[in-house]
Amino acid sequence: MSTVVMHNVVSVDGFIADVADEVGPLFEWYGNGDVPLVEGGAMKVSRASAAYVKPIWAGIGAMVIGRHLFDITNGWEGRPPAGEHVVVVSHRPRPEGWHPEASYHFVDDVARAVAKARELAGERTVAVAAGDVGGQALTLGLVDEVAMDVVPVVFGSGKRYFGSVDAQHLLEDPHVVIQGDRVLHLAYRVRR
């Protein structure tokens, strides 16, 4: 059975974007190294980050994202950054004529979205985007692990990593602590 990992790049004060949905310096570490993340790609990171990120990305079978992320990225033009499938949590259907060949599924419920992603991912990892959808999945007990790429910047306000979670959730001690260049990779299992 697949593992469900809630993930995102995050500021040290817990934000995945500012109030205008801008990520500012959060993604700068994707270009400050000398190791390409994908063959021929523009994203180059430190050796430590590449050793961590490459196998993580290769292990993703499906992603779960919210409609807002889908809209602001235009669904990455039908080519997700990792995995073969994307499940979009939305009360609106797939846009008419939008990349009919892309394996994108629109589901109006977080629990059903995670179930669909698990089905599509098989034994591979399901990556749930942090933010409102990720926070809902965590609250529903559907997240096995929380992974953060913490960047040394303080936003002060913006889009919260855990969305609007208003209850306490215990995590285990981090089982991944890797220092990259201008990023700290952390991963925690969710305590059951």
PDB file of C-alpha atoms in Angstrom:
ATOM      1  CA  MET A   1       0.000   0.000   0.000  1.00  0.00           C
ATOM      2  CA  SER A   2       1.216   3.499  -0.808  1.00  0.00           C
ATOM      3  CA  THR A   3       2.511   5.998   1.734  1.00  0.00           C
ATOM      4  CA  VAL A   4       0.785   9.396   1.830  1.00  0.00           C
ATOM      5  CA  VAL A   5       3.240  12.255   2.316  1.00  0.00           C
ATOM      6  CA  MET A   6       2.167  15.860   2.830  1.00  0.00           C
ATOM      7  CA  HIS A   7       4.916  18.041   1.377  1.00  0.00           C
ATOM      8  CA  ASN A   8       5.873  21.556   0.387  1.00  0.00           C
ATOM      9  CA  VAL A   9       8.646  24.109   0.494  1.00  0.00           C
ATOM     10  CA  VAL A  10       8.045  26.362   3.512  1.00  0.00           C
ATOM     11  CA  SER A  11       9.373  29.471   5.222  1.00  0.00           C
ATOM     12  CA  VAL A  12      10.740  29.108   8.753  1.00  0.00           C
ATOM     13  CA  ASP A  13       7.543  30.724  10.056  1.00  0.00           C
ATOM     14  CA  GLY A  14       5.307  28.182   8.320  1.00  0.00           C
ATOM     15  CA  PHE A  15       4.165  29.769   5.046  1.00  0.00           C
ATOM     16  CA  ILE A  16       4.139  28.208   1.562  1.00  0.00           C
ATOM     17  CA  ALA A  17       3.417  31.519  -0.205  1.00  0.00           C
ATOM     18  CA  ASP A  18       2.776  35.123   0.702  1.00  0.00           C
ATOM     19  CA  VAL A  19      -0.696  36.714   0.751  1.00  0.00           C
ATOM     20  CA  ALA A  20      -0.481  37.346  -3.021  1.00  0.00           C
ATOM     21  CA  ASP A  21       0.373  33.660  -3.736  1.00  0.00           C
ATOM     22  CA  GLU A  22       3.966  34.582  -4.543  1.00  0.00           C
ATOM     23  CA  VAL A  23       6.655  32.162  -3.370  1.00  0.00           C
ATOM     24  CA  GLY A  24       9.415  34.778  -3.315  1.00  0.00           C
ATOM     25  CA  PRO A  25      12.730  33.164  -2.330  1.00  0.00           C
ATOM     26  CA  LEU A  26      11.194  29.800  -1.348  1.00  0.00           C
ATOM     27  CA  PHE A  27      12.233  28.102  -4.597  1.00  0.00           C
ATOM     28  CA  GLU A  28      15.641  29.760  -5.040  1.00  0.00           C
ATOM     29  CA  TRP A  29      17.411  26.648  -3.731  1.00  0.00           C
ATOM     30  CA  TYR A  30      16.200  24.832  -6.869  1.00  0.00           C
ATOM     31  CA  GLY A  31      18.748  26.859  -8.827  1.00  0.00           C
ATOM     32  CA  ASN A  32      21.691  27.397  -6.496  1.00  0.00           C
ATOM     33  CA  GLY A  33      23.601  24.157  -6.993  1.00  0.00           C
ATOM     34  CA  ASP A  34      25.409  22.218  -9.666  1.00  0.00           C
ATOM     35  CA  VAL A  35      23.439  18.931  -9.725  1.00  0.00           C
ATOM     36  CA  PRO A  36      20.451  18.831 -12.127  1.00  0.00           C
ATOM     37  CA  LEU A  37      17.309  17.369 -10.559  1.00  0.00           C
ATOM     38  CA  VAL A  38      16.183  15.996 -13.927  1.00  0.00           C
ATOM     39  CA  GLU A  39      18.248  15.160 -16.983  1.00  0.00           C
ATOM     40  CA  GLY A  40      18.769  18.335 -18.996  1.00  0.00           C
ATOM     41  CA  GLY A  41      16.600  20.354 -16.606  1.00  0.00           C
ATOM     42  CA  ALA A  42      17.211  23.893 -15.442  1.00  0.00           C
ATOM     43  CA  MET A  43      16.740  23.081 -11.750  1.00  0.00           C
ATOM     44  CA  LYS A  44      20.137  22.487 -10.163  1.00  0.00           C
ATOM     45  CA  VAL A  45      20.585  21.934  -6.450  1.00  0.00           C
ATOM     46  CA  SER A  46      23.345  21.059  -4.015  1.00  0.00           C
ATOM     47  CA  ARG A  47      24.619  17.487  -3.879  1.00  0.00           C
ATOM     48  CA  ALA A  48      22.948  16.941  -0.496  1.00  0.00           C
ATOM     49  CA  SER A  49      19.572  18.174  -1.791  1.00  0.00           C
ATOM     50  CA  ALA A  50      19.857  16.137  -5.004  1.00  0.00           C
ATOM     51  CA  ALA A  51      20.630  12.962  -3.049  1.00  0.00           C
ATOM     52  CA  TYR A  52      17.438  13.519  -1.064  1.00  0.00           C
ATOM     53  CA  VAL A  53      15.053  14.946  -3.696  1.00  0.00           C
ATOM     54  CA  LYS A  54      15.782  12.710  -6.706  1.00  0.00           C
ATOM     55  CA  PRO A  55      14.657   9.421  -5.095  1.00  0.00           C
ATOM     56  CA  ILE A  56      11.680  11.159  -3.467  1.00  0.00           C
ATOM     57  CA  TRP A  57      10.459  12.473  -6.820  1.00  0.00           C
ATOM     58  CA  ALA A  58      11.146   9.133  -8.524  1.00  0.00           C
ATOM     59  CA  GLY A  59       9.007   7.362  -5.900  1.00  0.00           C
ATOM     60  CA  ILE A  60       5.897   9.514  -6.413  1.00  0.00           C
ATOM     61  CA  GLY A  61       3.082   7.804  -8.267  1.00  0.00           C
ATOM     62  CA  ALA A  62       0.329  10.391  -7.793  1.00  0.00           C
ATOM     63  CA  MET A  63      -0.145  13.881  -6.409  1.00  0.00           C
ATOM     64  CA  VAL A  64      -3.167  15.400  -4.656  1.00  0.00           C
ATOM     65  CA  ILE A  65      -3.528  19.157  -5.052  1.00  0.00           C
ATOM     66  CA  GLY A  66      -6.220  21.763  -4.553  1.00  0.00           C
ATOM     67  CA  ARG A  67      -8.000  23.600  -7.346  1.00  0.00           C
ATOM     68  CA  HIS A  68      -6.249  26.833  -6.400  1.00  0.00           C
ATOM     69  CA  LEU A  69      -2.804  25.312  -7.058  1.00  0.00           C
ATOM     70  CA  PHE A  70      -4.116  23.779 -10.272  1.00  0.00           C
ATOM     71  CA  ASP A  71      -5.391  27.177 -11.418  1.00  0.00           C
ATOM     72  CA  ILE A  72      -2.265  29.200 -10.585  1.00  0.00           C
ATOM     73  CA  THR A  73       0.042  26.646 -12.287  1.00  0.00           C
ATOM     74  CA  ASN A  74      -2.451  25.746 -15.052  1.00  0.00           C
ATOM     75  CA  GLY A  75      -1.870  22.179 -13.905  1.00  0.00           C
ATOM     76  CA  TRP A  76       1.725  22.398 -15.105  1.00  0.00           C
ATOM     77  CA  GLU A  77       0.280  22.171 -18.634  1.00  0.00           C
ATOM     78  CA  GLY A  78      -0.666  18.525 -18.042  1.00  0.00           C
ATOM     79  CA  ARG A  79       2.867  17.478 -17.012  1.00  0.00           C
ATOM     80  CA  PRO A  80       3.098  17.169 -13.211  1.00  0.00           C
ATOM     81  CA  PRO A  81       6.463  17.948 -11.601  1.00  0.00           C
ATOM     82  CA  ALA A  82       6.521  14.420 -10.141  1.00  0.00           C
ATOM     83  CA  GLY A  83       4.484  11.271 -10.632  1.00  0.00           C
ATOM     84  CA  GLU A  84       2.240  10.267 -13.485  1.00  0.00           C
ATOM     85  CA  HIS A  85      -1.152  11.179 -12.029  1.00  0.00           C
ATOM     86  CA  VAL A  86      -2.702  14.217 -10.364  1.00  0.00           C
ATOM     87  CA  VAL A  87      -5.929  14.269  -8.379  1.00  0.00           C
ATOM     88  CA  VAL A  88      -7.377  17.768  -8.043  1.00  0.00           C
ATOM     89  CA  VAL A  89      -9.729  18.489  -5.141  1.00  0.00           C
ATOM     90  CA  SER A  90     -12.358  20.730  -6.684  1.00  0.00           C
ATOM     91  CA  HIS A  91     -16.089  21.325  -6.864  1.00  0.00           C
ATOM     92  CA  ARG A  92     -15.575  22.410 -10.478  1.00  0.00           C
ATOM     93  CA  PRO A  93     -14.904  19.917 -13.281  1.00  0.00           C
ATOM     94  CA  ARG A  94     -11.808  19.676 -15.437  1.00  0.00           C
ATOM     95  CA  PRO A  95     -11.668  22.711 -17.730  1.00  0.00           C
ATOM     96  CA  GLU A  96     -13.262  21.985 -21.084  1.00  0.00           C
ATOM     97  CA  GLY A  97     -10.638  20.898 -23.619  1.00  0.00           C
ATOM     98  CA  TRP A  98      -7.745  21.197 -21.152  1.00  0.00           C
ATOM     99  CA  HIS A  99      -5.049  18.623 -22.017  1.00  0.00           C
ATOM    100  CA  PRO A 100      -7.379  15.638 -22.556  1.00  0.00           C
ATOM    101  CA  GLU A 101      -4.381  13.274 -22.628  1.00  0.00           C
ATOM    102  CA  ALA A 102      -3.228  14.220 -19.115  1.00  0.00           C
ATOM    103  CA  SER A 103      -3.940  11.834 -16.237  1.00  0.00           C
ATOM    104  CA  TYR A 104      -5.669  14.456 -14.078  1.00  0.00           C
ATOM    105  CA  HIS A 105      -8.750  13.523 -12.064  1.00  0.00           C
ATOM    106  CA  PHE A 106     -11.117  16.045 -10.459  1.00  0.00           C
ATOM    107  CA  VAL A 107     -12.727  14.918  -7.202  1.00  0.00           C
ATOM    108  CA  ASP A 108     -14.863  17.042  -4.874  1.00  0.00           C
ATOM    109  CA  ASP A 109     -13.802  15.514  -1.555  1.00  0.00           C
ATOM    110  CA  VAL A 110     -10.371  15.256   0.119  1.00  0.00           C
ATOM    111  CA  ALA A 111     -10.864  11.705   1.418  1.00  0.00           C
ATOM    112  CA  ARG A 112     -12.014  10.463  -1.996  1.00  0.00           C
ATOM    113  CA  ALA A 113      -9.136  12.328  -3.655  1.00  0.00           C
ATOM    114  CA  VAL A 114      -6.563  10.578  -1.456  1.00  0.00           C
ATOM    115  CA  ALA A 115      -8.275   7.211  -2.074  1.00  0.00           C
ATOM    116  CA  LYS A 116      -8.186   7.804  -5.851  1.00  0.00           C
ATOM    117  CA  ALA A 117      -4.522   8.845  -5.685  1.00  0.00           C
ATOM    118  CA  ARG A 118      -3.664   5.693  -3.692  1.00  0.00           C
ATOM    119  CA  GLU A 119      -5.403   3.593  -6.320  1.00  0.00           C
ATOM    120  CA  LEU A 120      -3.497   5.331  -9.124  1.00  0.00           C
ATOM    121  CA  ALA A 121      -0.137   5.256  -7.300  1.00  0.00           C
ATOM    122  CA  GLY A 122      -0.237   1.538  -6.477  1.00  0.00           C
ATOM    123  CA  GLU A 123       2.791   0.842  -4.266  1.00  0.00           C
ATOM    124  CA  ARG A 124       4.346   4.238  -5.007  1.00  0.00           C
ATOM    125  CA  THR A 125       4.060   7.365  -2.863  1.00  0.00           C
ATOM    126  CA  VAL A 126       1.080   9.719  -2.856  1.00  0.00           C
ATOM    127  CA  ALA A 127       2.267  13.325  -2.466  1.00  0.00           C
ATOM    128  CA  VAL A 128      -0.330  15.664  -0.976  1.00  0.00           C
ATOM    129  CA  ALA A 129       0.374  19.360  -1.436  1.00  0.00           C
ATOM    130  CA  ALA A 130       0.562  21.210   1.860  1.00  0.00           C
ATOM    131  CA  GLY A 131      -1.896  24.034   2.451  1.00  0.00           C
ATOM    132  CA  ASP A 132      -5.641  23.725   2.833  1.00  0.00           C
ATOM    133  CA  VAL A 133      -5.950  20.318   1.126  1.00  0.00           C
ATOM    134  CA  GLY A 134      -2.952  18.913   2.994  1.00  0.00           C
ATOM    135  CA  GLY A 135      -4.278  20.223   6.306  1.00  0.00           C
ATOM    136  CA  GLN A 136      -7.657  18.608   5.645  1.00  0.00           C
ATOM    137  CA  ALA A 137      -5.996  15.284   4.786  1.00  0.00           C
ATOM    138  CA  LEU A 138      -3.933  15.476   7.996  1.00  0.00           C
ATOM    139  CA  THR A 139      -7.038  16.227  10.072  1.00  0.00           C
ATOM    140  CA  LEU A 140      -8.837  13.253   8.491  1.00  0.00           C
ATOM    141  CA  GLY A 141      -5.949  10.954   9.501  1.00  0.00           C
ATOM    142  CA  LEU A 142      -4.984  10.255   5.877  1.00  0.00           C
ATOM    143  CA  VAL A 143      -1.379  11.496   6.042  1.00  0.00           C
ATOM    144  CA  ASP A 144       1.420   9.092   7.013  1.00  0.00           C
ATOM    145  CA  GLU A 145       4.299  11.543   6.862  1.00  0.00           C
ATOM    146  CA  VAL A 146       4.925  15.301   6.830  1.00  0.00           C
ATOM    147  CA  ALA A 147       7.898  16.484   4.732  1.00  0.00           C
ATOM    148  CA  MET A 148       9.155  20.058   4.607  1.00  0.00           C
ATOM    149  CA  ASP A 149      11.871  21.812   2.666  1.00  0.00           C
ATOM    150  CA  VAL A 150      12.476  24.699   5.092  1.00  0.00           C
ATOM    151  CA  VAL A 151      13.983  27.837   3.568  1.00  0.00           C
ATOM    152  CA  PRO A 152      15.621  30.500   5.774  1.00  0.00           C
ATOM    153  CA  VAL A 153      13.121  33.303   5.165  1.00  0.00           C
ATOM    154  CA  VAL A 154      10.368  34.795   7.339  1.00  0.00           C
ATOM    155  CA  PHE A 155       7.172  35.794   5.514  1.00  0.00           C
ATOM    156  CA  GLY A 156       5.179  37.053   8.494  1.00  0.00           C
ATOM    157  CA  SER A 157       1.881  36.187   6.810  1.00  0.00           C
ATOM    158  CA  GLY A 158       0.552  34.310   3.842  1.00  0.00           C
ATOM    159  CA  LYS A 159      -0.639  30.810   2.935  1.00  0.00           C
ATOM    160  CA  ARG A 160      -0.036  28.480   5.868  1.00  0.00           C
ATOM    161  CA  TYR A 161       1.719  25.125   5.428  1.00  0.00           C
ATOM    162  CA  PHE A 162      -0.979  23.336   7.424  1.00  0.00           C
ATOM    163  CA  GLY A 163      -3.846  25.401   6.014  1.00  0.00           C
ATOM    164  CA  SER A 164      -6.526  26.069   8.579  1.00  0.00           C
ATOM    165  CA  VAL A 165      -5.748  23.114  10.864  1.00  0.00           C
ATOM    166  CA  ASP A 166      -7.014  24.054  14.311  1.00  0.00           C
ATOM    167  CA  ALA A 167      -6.324  20.870  16.244  1.00  0.00           C
ATOM    168  CA  GLN A 168      -3.130  19.399  17.649  1.00  0.00           C
ATOM    169  CA  HIS A 169      -1.428  16.609  15.694  1.00  0.00           C
ATOM    170  CA  LEU A 170       1.589  14.779  17.084  1.00  0.00           C
ATOM    171  CA  LEU A 171       4.489  13.860  14.851  1.00  0.00           C
ATOM    172  CA  GLU A 172       7.387  11.523  15.595  1.00  0.00           C
ATOM    173  CA  ASP A 173      10.931  12.854  15.832  1.00  0.00           C
ATOM    174  CA  PRO A 174      12.260  13.687  12.366  1.00  0.00           C
ATOM    175  CA  HIS A 175      13.634  10.667  10.542  1.00  0.00           C
ATOM    176  CA  VAL A 176      15.127  12.898   7.831  1.00  0.00           C
ATOM    177  CA  VAL A 177      17.279  15.946   8.589  1.00  0.00           C
ATOM    178  CA  ILE A 178      19.402  17.005   5.622  1.00  0.00           C
ATOM    179  CA  GLN A 179      21.048  20.370   5.220  1.00  0.00           C
ATOM    180  CA  GLY A 180      21.209  21.560   1.623  1.00  0.00           C
ATOM    181  CA  ASP A 181      22.317  24.958   0.371  1.00  0.00           C
ATOM    182  CA  ARG A 182      19.718  27.503   1.644  1.00  0.00           C
ATOM    183  CA  VAL A 183      17.277  24.695   2.525  1.00  0.00           C
ATOM    184  CA  LEU A 184      16.779  22.182   5.331  1.00  0.00           C
ATOM    185  CA  HIS A 185      14.963  18.964   4.375  1.00  0.00           C
ATOM    186  CA  LEU A 186      12.883  17.505   7.209  1.00  0.00           C
ATOM    187  CA  ALA A 187      10.501  14.540   7.338  1.00  0.00           C
ATOM    188  CA  TYR A 188       8.333  13.368  10.228  1.00  0.00           C
ATOM    189  CA  ARG A 189       6.062  10.335  10.502  1.00  0.00           C
ATOM    190  CA  VAL A 190       2.596  11.131  11.836  1.00  0.00           C
ATOM    191  CA  ARG A 191       2.088   9.627  15.268  1.00  0.00           C
ATOM    192  CA  ARG A 192      -0.861   7.214  15.310  1.00  0.00           C
TER     193      ARG A 192
END
